[in-house]
mmCIF file with all atom_site columns, C-alpha atoms in Angstrom:
data_model
loop_
_atom_site.group_PDB
_atom_site.id
_atom_site.type_symbol
_atom_site.label_atom_id
_atom_site.label_alt_id
_atom_site.label_comp_id
_atom_site.label_asym_id
_atom_site.label_entity_id
_atom_site.label_seq_id
_atom_site.pdbx_PDB_ins_code
_atom_site.Cartn_x
_atom_site.Cartn_y
_atom_site.Cartn_z
_atom_site.occupancy
_atom_site.B_iso_or_equiv
_atom_site.pdbx_formal_charge
_atom_site.auth_seq_id
_atom_site.auth_comp_id
_atom_site.auth_asym_id
_atom_site.auth_atom_id
_atom_site.pdbx_PDB_model_num
ATOM 1   C CA . MET R 1 1   ? 136.085 67.577  104.918 1.00 0.00 ? 79  MET R CA 1
ATOM 2   C CA . ALA R 1 2   ? 137.304 66.625  101.437 1.00 0.00 ? 80  ALA R CA 1
ATOM 3   C CA . ARG R 1 3   ? 137.587 69.280  98.765  1.00 0.00 ? 81  ARG R CA 1
ATOM 4   C CA . THR R 1 4   ? 134.658 67.763  96.862  1.00 0.00 ? 82  THR R CA 1
ATOM 5   C CA . GLY R 1 5   ? 132.491 67.965  100.000 1.00 0.00 ? 83  GLY R CA 1
ATOM 6   C CA . ILE R 1 6   ? 133.450 71.614  100.559 1.00 0.00 ? 84  ILE R CA 1
ATOM 7   C CA . ARG R 1 7   ? 132.643 72.491  96.941  1.00 0.00 ? 85  ARG R CA 1
ATOM 8   C CA . LEU R 1 8   ? 129.242 70.770  97.166  1.00 0.00 ? 86  LEU R CA 1
ATOM 9   C CA . ALA R 1 9   ? 128.439 72.545  100.460 1.00 0.00 ? 87  ALA R CA 1
ATOM 10  C CA . THR R 1 10  ? 129.460 75.933  99.021  1.00 0.00 ? 88  THR R CA 1
ATOM 11  C CA . THR R 1 11  ? 127.441 75.363  95.841  1.00 0.00 ? 89  THR R CA 1
ATOM 12  C CA . GLY R 1 12  ? 124.426 74.257  97.878  1.00 0.00 ? 90  GLY R CA 1
ATOM 13  C CA . ALA R 1 13  ? 124.624 77.371  100.069 1.00 0.00 ? 91  ALA R CA 1
ATOM 14  C CA . ALA R 1 14  ? 124.809 79.607  96.980  1.00 0.00 ? 92  ALA R CA 1
ATOM 15  C CA . VAL R 1 15  ? 121.735 77.925  95.488  1.00 0.00 ? 93  VAL R CA 1
ATOM 16  C CA . VAL R 1 16  ? 119.795 78.332  98.753  1.00 0.00 ? 94  VAL R CA 1
ATOM 17  C CA . LEU R 1 17  ? 120.748 82.022  98.956  1.00 0.00 ? 95  LEU R CA 1
ATOM 18  C CA . ALA R 1 18  ? 119.701 82.632  95.357  1.00 0.00 ? 96  ALA R CA 1
ATOM 19  C CA . VAL R 1 19  ? 116.384 80.785  95.671  1.00 0.00 ? 97  VAL R CA 1
ATOM 20  C CA . THR R 1 20  ? 115.394 82.415  98.973  1.00 0.00 ? 98  THR R CA 1
ATOM 21  C CA . GLY R 1 21  ? 116.366 85.867  97.754  1.00 0.00 ? 99  GLY R CA 1
ATOM 22  C CA . VAL R 1 22  ? 118.995 86.500  100.412 1.00 0.00 ? 100 VAL R CA 1
ATOM 23  C CA . GLY R 1 23  ? 121.565 87.417  97.789  1.00 0.00 ? 101 GLY R CA 1
ATOM 24  C CA . GLY R 1 24  ? 121.507 91.125  96.859  1.00 0.00 ? 102 GLY R CA 1
ATOM 25  C CA . VAL R 1 25  ? 120.981 90.489  93.142  1.00 0.00 ? 103 VAL R CA 1
ATOM 26  C CA . ALA R 1 26  ? 118.014 88.184  93.698  1.00 0.00 ? 104 ALA R CA 1
ATOM 27  C CA . VAL R 1 27  ? 116.244 90.751  95.914  1.00 0.00 ? 105 VAL R CA 1
ATOM 28  C CA . ALA R 1 28  ? 116.769 93.544  93.395  1.00 0.00 ? 106 ALA R CA 1
ATOM 29  C CA . ASP R 1 29  ? 115.518 91.402  90.499  1.00 0.00 ? 107 ASP R CA 1
ATOM 30  C CA . THR R 1 30  ? 112.328 90.278  92.251  1.00 0.00 ? 108 THR R CA 1
ATOM 31  C CA . THR R 1 31  ? 111.122 93.619  93.632  1.00 0.00 ? 109 THR R CA 1
ATOM 32  C CA . ALA R 1 32  ? 107.627 94.170  92.280  1.00 0.00 ? 110 ALA R CA 1
ATOM 33  C CA . THR R 1 33  ? 105.957 97.518  91.778  1.00 0.00 ? 111 THR R CA 1
ATOM 34  C CA . ALA R 1 34  ? 102.265 98.092  92.405  1.00 0.00 ? 112 ALA R CA 1
ATOM 35  C CA . PRO R 1 35  ? 99.917  99.532  89.782  1.00 0.00 ? 113 PRO R CA 1
ATOM 36  C CA . THR R 1 36  ? 99.426  103.292 89.997  1.00 0.00 ? 114 THR R CA 1
ATOM 37  C CA . GLY R 1 37  ? 96.937  105.862 88.778  1.00 0.00 ? 115 GLY R CA 1
ATOM 38  C CA . ASN R 1 38  ? 93.611  107.434 89.685  1.00 0.00 ? 116 ASN R CA 1
ATOM 39  C CA . ALA R 1 39  ? 89.968  107.302 88.756  1.00 0.00 ? 117 ALA R CA 1
ATOM 40  C CA . VAL R 1 40  ? 88.482  110.796 88.882  1.00 0.00 ? 118 VAL R CA 1
ATOM 41  C CA . ILE R 1 41  ? 84.695  111.068 88.915  1.00 0.00 ? 119 ILE R CA 1
ATOM 42  C CA . THR R 1 42  ? 83.371  114.556 88.247  1.00 0.00 ? 120 THR R CA 1
ATOM 43  C CA . VAL R 1 43  ? 79.824  114.856 89.584  1.00 0.00 ? 121 VAL R CA 1
ATOM 44  C CA . ASP R 1 44  ? 78.011  117.597 87.694  1.00 0.00 ? 122 ASP R CA 1
ATOM 45  C CA . GLY R 1 45  ? 75.897  120.345 89.217  1.00 0.00 ? 123 GLY R CA 1
ATOM 46  C CA . ALA R 1 46  ? 72.597  119.045 87.809  1.00 0.00 ? 124 ALA R CA 1
ATOM 47  C CA . PHE R 1 47  ? 72.965  115.678 89.533  1.00 0.00 ? 125 PHE R CA 1
ATOM 48  C CA . LEU R 1 48  ? 74.095  117.356 92.762  1.00 0.00 ? 126 LEU R CA 1
ATOM 49  C CA . ALA R 1 49  ? 71.102  119.702 92.797  1.00 0.00 ? 127 ALA R CA 1
ATOM 50  C CA . LYS R 1 50  ? 68.595  116.888 92.218  1.00 0.00 ? 128 LYS R CA 1
ATOM 51  C CA . SER R 1 51  ? 70.271  114.717 94.865  1.00 0.00 ? 129 SER R CA 1
ATOM 52  C CA . VAL R 1 52  ? 70.115  117.460 97.490  1.00 0.00 ? 130 VAL R CA 1
ATOM 53  C CA . LEU R 1 53  ? 66.424  118.095 96.768  1.00 0.00 ? 131 LEU R CA 1
ATOM 54  C CA . LYS R 1 54  ? 65.754  114.388 97.359  1.00 0.00 ? 132 LYS R CA 1
ATOM 55  C CA . GLY R 1 55  ? 67.880  114.340 100.534 1.00 0.00 ? 133 GLY R CA 1
ATOM 56  C CA . ILE R 1 56  ? 70.546  112.047 99.038  1.00 0.00 ? 134 ILE R CA 1
ATOM 57  C CA . VAL R 1 57  ? 74.206  112.662 99.928  1.00 0.00 ? 135 VAL R CA 1
ATOM 58  C CA . VAL R 1 58  ? 77.125  110.695 98.458  1.00 0.00 ? 136 VAL R CA 1
ATOM 59  C CA . VAL R 1 59  ? 80.525  110.950 100.172 1.00 0.00 ? 137 VAL R CA 1
ATOM 60  C CA . PRO R 1 60  ? 83.819  109.323 99.082  1.00 0.00 ? 138 PRO R CA 1
ATOM 61  C CA . LEU R 1 61  ? 85.737  107.892 102.044 1.00 0.00 ? 139 LEU R CA 1
ATOM 62  C CA . THR R 1 62  ? 89.521  107.692 102.519 1.00 0.00 ? 140 THR R CA 1
ATOM 63  C CA . PRO R 1 63  ? 91.852  107.139 100.847 1.00 0.00 ? 141 PRO R CA 1
ATOM 64  C CA . ALA R 1 64  ? 89.587  108.670 98.203  1.00 0.00 ? 142 ALA R CA 1
ATOM 65  C CA . THR R 1 65  ? 89.383  112.466 98.252  1.00 0.00 ? 143 THR R CA 1
ATOM 66  C CA . ALA R 1 66  ? 86.856  115.079 97.160  1.00 0.00 ? 144 ALA R CA 1
ATOM 67  C CA . ALA R 1 67  ? 87.145  118.673 95.973  1.00 0.00 ? 145 ALA R CA 1
ATOM 68  C CA . ALA R 1 68  ? 84.616  121.273 94.784  1.00 0.00 ? 146 ALA R CA 1
ATOM 69  C CA . ALA R 1 69  ? 85.087  123.598 91.804  1.00 0.00 ? 147 ALA R CA 1
ATOM 70  C CA . ASN R 1 70  ? 82.999  125.139 89.005  1.00 0.00 ? 148 ASN R CA 1
ATOM 71  C CA . ASN R 1 71  ? 79.605  123.894 90.284  1.00 0.00 ? 149 ASN R CA 1
ATOM 72  C CA . ALA R 1 72  ? 80.879  120.307 90.355  1.00 0.00 ? 150 ALA R CA 1
ATOM 73  C CA . ILE R 1 73  ? 82.534  117.930 92.798  1.00 0.00 ? 151 ILE R CA 1
ATOM 74  C CA . THR R 1 74  ? 85.449  115.720 91.832  1.00 0.00 ? 152 THR R CA 1
ATOM 75  C CA . ALA R 1 75  ? 86.071  112.486 93.725  1.00 0.00 ? 153 ALA R CA 1
ATOM 76  C CA . THR R 1 76  ? 89.504  110.918 93.222  1.00 0.00 ? 154 THR R CA 1
ATOM 77  C CA . PHE R 1 77  ? 90.010  107.205 93.891  1.00 0.00 ? 155 PHE R CA 1
ATOM 78  C CA . PRO R 1 78  ? 93.601  105.898 93.847  1.00 0.00 ? 156 PRO R CA 1
ATOM 79  C CA . VAL R 1 79  ? 94.414  102.748 91.893  1.00 0.00 ? 157 VAL R CA 1
ATOM 80  C CA . THR R 1 80  ? 95.381  100.039 94.402  1.00 0.00 ? 158 THR R CA 1
ATOM 81  C CA . GLY R 1 81  ? 95.629  96.936  92.222  1.00 0.00 ? 159 GLY R CA 1
ATOM 82  C CA . GLY R 1 82  ? 94.481  95.077  89.186  1.00 0.00 ? 160 GLY R CA 1
ATOM 83  C CA . ALA R 1 83  ? 95.840  93.757  85.936  1.00 0.00 ? 161 ALA R CA 1
ATOM 84  C CA . ALA R 1 84  ? 94.159  95.462  83.008  1.00 0.00 ? 162 ALA R CA 1
ATOM 85  C CA . ASN R 1 85  ? 94.684  96.166  79.348  1.00 0.00 ? 163 ASN R CA 1
ATOM 86  C CA . ILE R 1 86  ? 92.130  98.900  78.747  1.00 0.00 ? 164 ILE R CA 1
ATOM 87  C CA . PRO R 1 87  ? 92.770  99.272  74.979  1.00 0.00 ? 165 PRO R CA 1
ATOM 88  C CA . SER R 1 88  ? 92.200  95.498  74.614  1.00 0.00 ? 166 SER R CA 1
ATOM 89  C CA . PHE R 1 89  ? 89.115  95.584  76.892  1.00 0.00 ? 167 PHE R CA 1
ATOM 90  C CA . SER R 1 90  ? 90.399  93.000  79.364  1.00 0.00 ? 168 SER R CA 1
ATOM 91  C CA . GLY R 1 91  ? 91.153  92.753  83.074  1.00 0.00 ? 169 GLY R CA 1
ATOM 92  C CA . ASP R 1 92  ? 90.151  95.022  85.917  1.00 0.00 ? 170 ASP R CA 1
ATOM 93  C CA . VAL R 1 93  ? 91.364  98.033  87.897  1.00 0.00 ? 171 VAL R CA 1
ATOM 94  C CA . GLN R 1 94  ? 90.916  98.045  91.678  1.00 0.00 ? 172 GLN R CA 1
ATOM 95  C CA . LEU R 1 95  ? 90.299  101.377 93.397  1.00 0.00 ? 173 LEU R CA 1
ATOM 96  C CA . GLY R 1 96  ? 90.958  102.495 96.964  1.00 0.00 ? 174 GLY R CA 1
ATOM 97  C CA . GLY R 1 97  ? 88.377  104.178 99.139  1.00 0.00 ? 175 GLY R CA 1
ATOM 98  C CA . SER R 1 98  ? 84.684  103.632 99.725  1.00 0.00 ? 176 SER R CA 1
ATOM 99  C CA . LEU R 1 99  ? 81.415  105.363 98.869  1.00 0.00 ? 177 LEU R CA 1
ATOM 100 C CA . LEU R 1 100 ? 78.875  106.367 101.521 1.00 0.00 ? 178 LEU R CA 1
ATOM 101 C CA . PHE R 1 101 ? 75.296  106.939 100.319 1.00 0.00 ? 179 PHE R CA 1
ATOM 102 C CA . PHE R 1 102 ? 73.088  108.640 102.920 1.00 0.00 ? 180 PHE R CA 1
ATOM 103 C CA . ASN R 1 103 ? 69.400  109.555 102.854 1.00 0.00 ? 181 ASN R CA 1
ATOM 104 C CA . VAL R 1 104 ? 68.961  112.511 105.234 1.00 0.00 ? 182 VAL R CA 1
ATOM 105 C CA . THR R 1 105 ? 65.155  112.283 105.067 1.00 0.00 ? 183 THR R CA 1
ATOM 106 C CA . ASN R 1 106 ? 64.984  108.880 106.785 1.00 0.00 ? 184 ASN R CA 1
ATOM 107 C CA . GLY R 1 107 ? 68.512  108.268 108.147 1.00 0.00 ? 185 GLY R CA 1
ATOM 108 C CA . LYS R 1 108 ? 69.167  105.192 105.984 1.00 0.00 ? 186 LYS R CA 1
ATOM 109 C CA . SER R 1 109 ? 72.652  104.668 104.572 1.00 0.00 ? 187 SER R CA 1
ATOM 110 C CA . VAL R 1 110 ? 74.870  102.176 102.789 1.00 0.00 ? 188 VAL R CA 1
ATOM 111 C CA . VAL R 1 111 ? 78.652  102.029 102.357 1.00 0.00 ? 189 VAL R CA 1
ATOM 112 C CA . PHE R 1 112 ? 80.246  100.415 99.317  1.00 0.00 ? 190 PHE R CA 1
ATOM 113 C CA . LYS R 1 113 ? 83.823  99.134  99.460  1.00 0.00 ? 191 LYS R CA 1
ATOM 114 C CA . GLN R 1 114 ? 86.144  97.161  97.137  1.00 0.00 ? 192 GLN R CA 1
ATOM 115 C CA . LEU R 1 115 ? 85.511  99.442  94.163  1.00 0.00 ? 193 LEU R CA 1
ATOM 116 C CA . ASP R 1 116 ? 86.549  97.823  90.892  1.00 0.00 ? 194 ASP R CA 1
ATOM 117 C CA . PHE R 1 117 ? 86.366  98.812  87.230  1.00 0.00 ? 195 PHE R CA 1
ATOM 118 C CA . GLY R 1 118 ? 85.817  95.674  85.141  1.00 0.00 ? 196 GLY R CA 1
ATOM 119 C CA . VAL R 1 119 ? 87.189  96.533  81.722  1.00 0.00 ? 197 VAL R CA 1
ATOM 120 C CA . ARG R 1 120 ? 85.420  93.662  79.935  1.00 0.00 ? 198 ARG R CA 1
ATOM 121 C CA . SER R 1 121 ? 82.063  94.315  81.646  1.00 0.00 ? 199 SER R CA 1
ATOM 122 C CA . TRP R 1 122 ? 82.626  98.102  81.363  1.00 0.00 ? 200 TRP R CA 1
ATOM 123 C CA . LYS R 1 123 ? 81.154  98.673  84.824  1.00 0.00 ? 201 LYS R CA 1
ATOM 124 C CA . ILE R 1 124 ? 82.304  100.064 88.150  1.00 0.00 ? 202 ILE R CA 1
ATOM 125 C CA . THR R 1 125 ? 81.242  97.612  90.830  1.00 0.00 ? 203 THR R CA 1
ATOM 126 C CA . ALA R 1 126 ? 81.508  97.667  94.617  1.00 0.00 ? 204 ALA R CA 1
ATOM 127 C CA . VAL R 1 127 ? 80.598  95.449  97.555  1.00 0.00 ? 205 VAL R CA 1
ATOM 128 C CA . PRO R 1 128 ? 78.043  96.809  100.049 1.00 0.00 ? 206 PRO R CA 1
ATOM 129 C CA . ASP R 1 129 ? 79.191  96.771  103.681 1.00 0.00 ? 207 ASP R CA 1
ATOM 130 C CA . GLY R 1 130 ? 78.150  93.482  105.270 1.00 0.00 ? 208 GLY R CA 1
ATOM 131 C CA . GLY R 1 131 ? 77.797  91.807  101.881 1.00 0.00 ? 209 GLY R CA 1
ATOM 132 C CA . THR R 1 132 ? 80.051  89.667  99.720  1.00 0.00 ? 210 THR R CA 1
ATOM 133 C CA . ASN R 1 133 ? 78.654  90.091  96.207  1.00 0.00 ? 211 ASN R CA 1
ATOM 134 C CA . PRO R 1 134 ? 79.625  93.111  94.105  1.00 0.00 ? 212 PRO R CA 1
ATOM 135 C CA . VAL R 1 135 ? 76.894  95.396  92.789  1.00 0.00 ? 213 VAL R CA 1
ATOM 136 C CA . ALA R 1 136 ? 77.204  97.166  89.427  1.00 0.00 ? 214 ALA R CA 1
ATOM 137 C CA . LEU R 1 137 ? 77.006  100.867 90.323  1.00 0.00 ? 215 LEU R CA 1
ATOM 138 C CA . LEU R 1 138 ? 78.213  102.989 87.400  1.00 0.00 ? 216 LEU R CA 1
ATOM 139 C CA . ASP R 1 139 ? 78.730  102.614 83.645  1.00 0.00 ? 217 ASP R CA 1
ATOM 140 C CA . PRO R 1 140 ? 81.122  104.823 81.608  1.00 0.00 ? 218 PRO R CA 1
ATOM 141 C CA . LEU R 1 141 ? 79.208  105.894 78.491  1.00 0.00 ? 219 LEU R CA 1
ATOM 142 C CA . GLY R 1 142 ? 78.779  108.868 76.181  1.00 0.00 ? 220 GLY R CA 1
ATOM 143 C CA . ASP R 1 143 ? 81.838  110.047 74.279  1.00 0.00 ? 221 ASP R CA 1
ATOM 144 C CA . THR R 1 144 ? 84.497  107.571 75.452  1.00 0.00 ? 222 THR R CA 1
ATOM 145 C CA . GLN R 1 145 ? 88.197  107.709 74.595  1.00 0.00 ? 223 GLN R CA 1
ATOM 146 C CA . VAL R 1 146 ? 90.657  104.906 75.296  1.00 0.00 ? 224 VAL R CA 1
ATOM 147 C CA . GLY R 1 147 ? 94.390  105.450 74.913  1.00 0.00 ? 225 GLY R CA 1
ATOM 148 C CA . ARG R 1 148 ? 97.919  104.499 75.859  1.00 0.00 ? 226 ARG R CA 1
ATOM 149 C CA . THR R 1 149 ? 101.002 106.692 76.358  1.00 0.00 ? 227 THR R CA 1
ATOM 150 C CA . GLY R 1 150 ? 104.072 104.603 77.138  1.00 0.00 ? 228 GLY R CA 1
ATOM 151 C CA . THR R 1 151 ? 102.938 102.177 79.843  1.00 0.00 ? 229 THR R CA 1
ATOM 152 C CA . THR R 1 152 ? 100.087 104.388 81.069  1.00 0.00 ? 230 THR R CA 1
ATOM 153 C CA . GLN R 1 153 ? 96.579  103.505 79.892  1.00 0.00 ? 231 GLN R CA 1
ATOM 154 C CA . SER R 1 154 ? 93.653  105.901 80.005  1.00 0.00 ? 232 SER R CA 1
ATOM 155 C CA . LEU R 1 155 ? 89.898  106.042 79.695  1.00 0.00 ? 233 LEU R CA 1
ATOM 156 C CA . THR R 1 156 ? 87.724  109.143 79.597  1.00 0.00 ? 234 THR R CA 1
ATOM 157 C CA . ALA R 1 157 ? 83.946  109.009 79.420  1.00 0.00 ? 235 ALA R CA 1
ATOM 158 C CA . SER R 1 158 ? 81.812  112.108 79.018  1.00 0.00 ? 236 SER R CA 1
ATOM 159 C CA . SER R 1 159 ? 78.901  110.423 80.799  1.00 0.00 ? 237 SER R CA 1
ATOM 160 C CA . LEU R 1 160 ? 79.050  108.210 83.874  1.00 0.00 ? 238 LEU R CA 1
ATOM 161 C CA . GLN R 1 161 ? 75.644  106.650 84.361  1.00 0.00 ? 239 GLN R CA 1
ATOM 162 C CA . VAL R 1 162 ? 73.945  104.778 87.192  1.00 0.00 ? 240 VAL R CA 1
ATOM 163 C CA . ASP R 1 163 ? 73.687  101.074 86.357  1.00 0.00 ? 241 ASP R CA 1
ATOM 164 C CA . ALA R 1 164 ? 70.182  99.574  86.546  1.00 0.00 ? 242 ALA R CA 1
ATOM 165 C CA . GLU R 1 165 ? 71.334  97.018  89.153  1.00 0.00 ? 243 GLU R CA 1
ATOM 166 C CA . GLY R 1 166 ? 72.893  99.777  91.267  1.00 0.00 ? 244 GLY R CA 1
ATOM 167 C CA . ALA R 1 167 ? 69.771  101.938 91.013  1.00 0.00 ? 245 ALA R CA 1
ATOM 168 C CA . GLN R 1 168 ? 67.571  99.115  92.249  1.00 0.00 ? 246 GLN R CA 1
ATOM 169 C CA . TYR R 1 169 ? 69.934  98.287  95.124  1.00 0.00 ? 247 TYR R CA 1
ATOM 170 C CA . LEU R 1 170 ? 70.324  101.924 96.208  1.00 0.00 ? 248 LEU R CA 1
ATOM 171 C CA . ASP R 1 171 ? 66.594  102.666 96.120  1.00 0.00 ? 249 ASP R CA 1
ATOM 172 C CA . LYS R 1 172 ? 65.889  99.650  98.321  1.00 0.00 ? 250 LYS R CA 1
ATOM 173 C CA . ALA R 1 173 ? 68.768  100.288 100.752 1.00 0.00 ? 251 ALA R CA 1
ATOM 174 C CA . LEU R 1 174 ? 67.997  103.995 101.116 1.00 0.00 ? 252 LEU R CA 1
ATOM 175 C CA . GLY R 1 175 ? 64.199  103.778 101.062 1.00 0.00 ? 253 GLY R CA 1
ATOM 176 C CA . THR R 1 176 ? 63.849  106.076 98.062  1.00 0.00 ? 254 THR R CA 1
ATOM 177 C CA . THR R 1 177 ? 62.752  106.087 94.430  1.00 0.00 ? 255 THR R CA 1
ATOM 178 C CA . TYR R 1 178 ? 65.399  108.574 93.354  1.00 0.00 ? 256 TYR R CA 1
ATOM 179 C CA . PHE R 1 179 ? 67.832  106.374 91.422  1.00 0.00 ? 257 PHE R CA 1
ATOM 180 C CA . THR R 1 180 ? 67.137  105.091 87.915  1.00 0.00 ? 258 THR R CA 1
ATOM 181 C CA . GLY R 1 181 ? 69.205  103.119 85.426  1.00 0.00 ? 259 GLY R CA 1
ATOM 182 C CA . GLY R 1 182 ? 70.848  105.400 82.871  1.00 0.00 ? 260 GLY R CA 1
ATOM 183 C CA . GLN R 1 183 ? 70.792  108.407 85.210  1.00 0.00 ? 261 GLN R CA 1
ATOM 184 C CA . SER R 1 184 ? 73.803  110.615 84.418  1.00 0.00 ? 262 SER R CA 1
ATOM 185 C CA . VAL R 1 185 ? 76.069  111.386 87.377  1.00 0.00 ? 263 VAL R CA 1
ATOM 186 C CA . GLY R 1 186 ? 78.860  113.203 85.570  1.00 0.00 ? 264 GLY R CA 1
ATOM 187 C CA . SER R 1 187 ? 82.047  112.016 83.858  1.00 0.00 ? 265 SER R CA 1
ATOM 188 C CA . LEU R 1 188 ? 85.005  109.678 84.401  1.00 0.00 ? 266 LEU R CA 1
ATOM 189 C CA . ASP R 1 189 ? 88.737  110.102 83.822  1.00 0.00 ? 267 ASP R CA 1
ATOM 190 C CA . LEU R 1 190 ? 90.787  106.968 84.580  1.00 0.00 ? 268 LEU R CA 1
ATOM 191 C CA . SER R 1 191 ? 94.578  106.682 84.398  1.00 0.00 ? 269 SER R CA 1
ATOM 192 C CA . PHE R 1 192 ? 96.227  103.283 84.994  1.00 0.00 ? 270 PHE R CA 1
ATOM 193 C CA . THR R 1 193 ? 99.864  102.191 84.910  1.00 0.00 ? 271 THR R CA 1
ATOM 194 C CA . PRO R 1 194 ? 100.272 98.428  85.465  1.00 0.00 ? 272 PRO R CA 1
ATOM 195 C CA . GLY R 1 195 ? 102.681 97.128  88.079  1.00 0.00 ? 273 GLY R CA 1
ATOM 196 C CA . SER R 1 196 ? 105.507 94.721  87.396  1.00 0.00 ? 274 SER R CA 1
#
């Protein structure tokens, strides 16, 4: 093979390696990181007491976790995706885990998955099991603080309220009249660091 042919073949191989990411530098430069953070919902004692009296139980499912302290329950949902700019009120934050709502008085239940905080809509939505359309469940209200420290964005809301659409859906699915729009559940503390 002529020298020109060898040079062209070598150059072509180098281009293929670079484009396909086989070269070490290309792999290192294209490694993406996933968004990180948590949404922590603190359910206050007043809401818990009323729910129990009405036979309504709400349980976060893995990978979400729950813990009890000081007459409240905290449910922590890990950030699993999304592209949001909370201080600019754009994008969304996707959360891992599901929410099980159960009515012990009649045995009816519903599970919500694909939890998502829409920053522009300012609502936490989720898709009911067996469905495809998201339902607005919760709205962060009250004293709200939005901030940024380095690349980490945050939102705290002193009141997390049941959305009117969510209340209507839950009452129908669970065969109850317990839920109402604007009903305070507790508070929200969201921390979000975008991926790259």
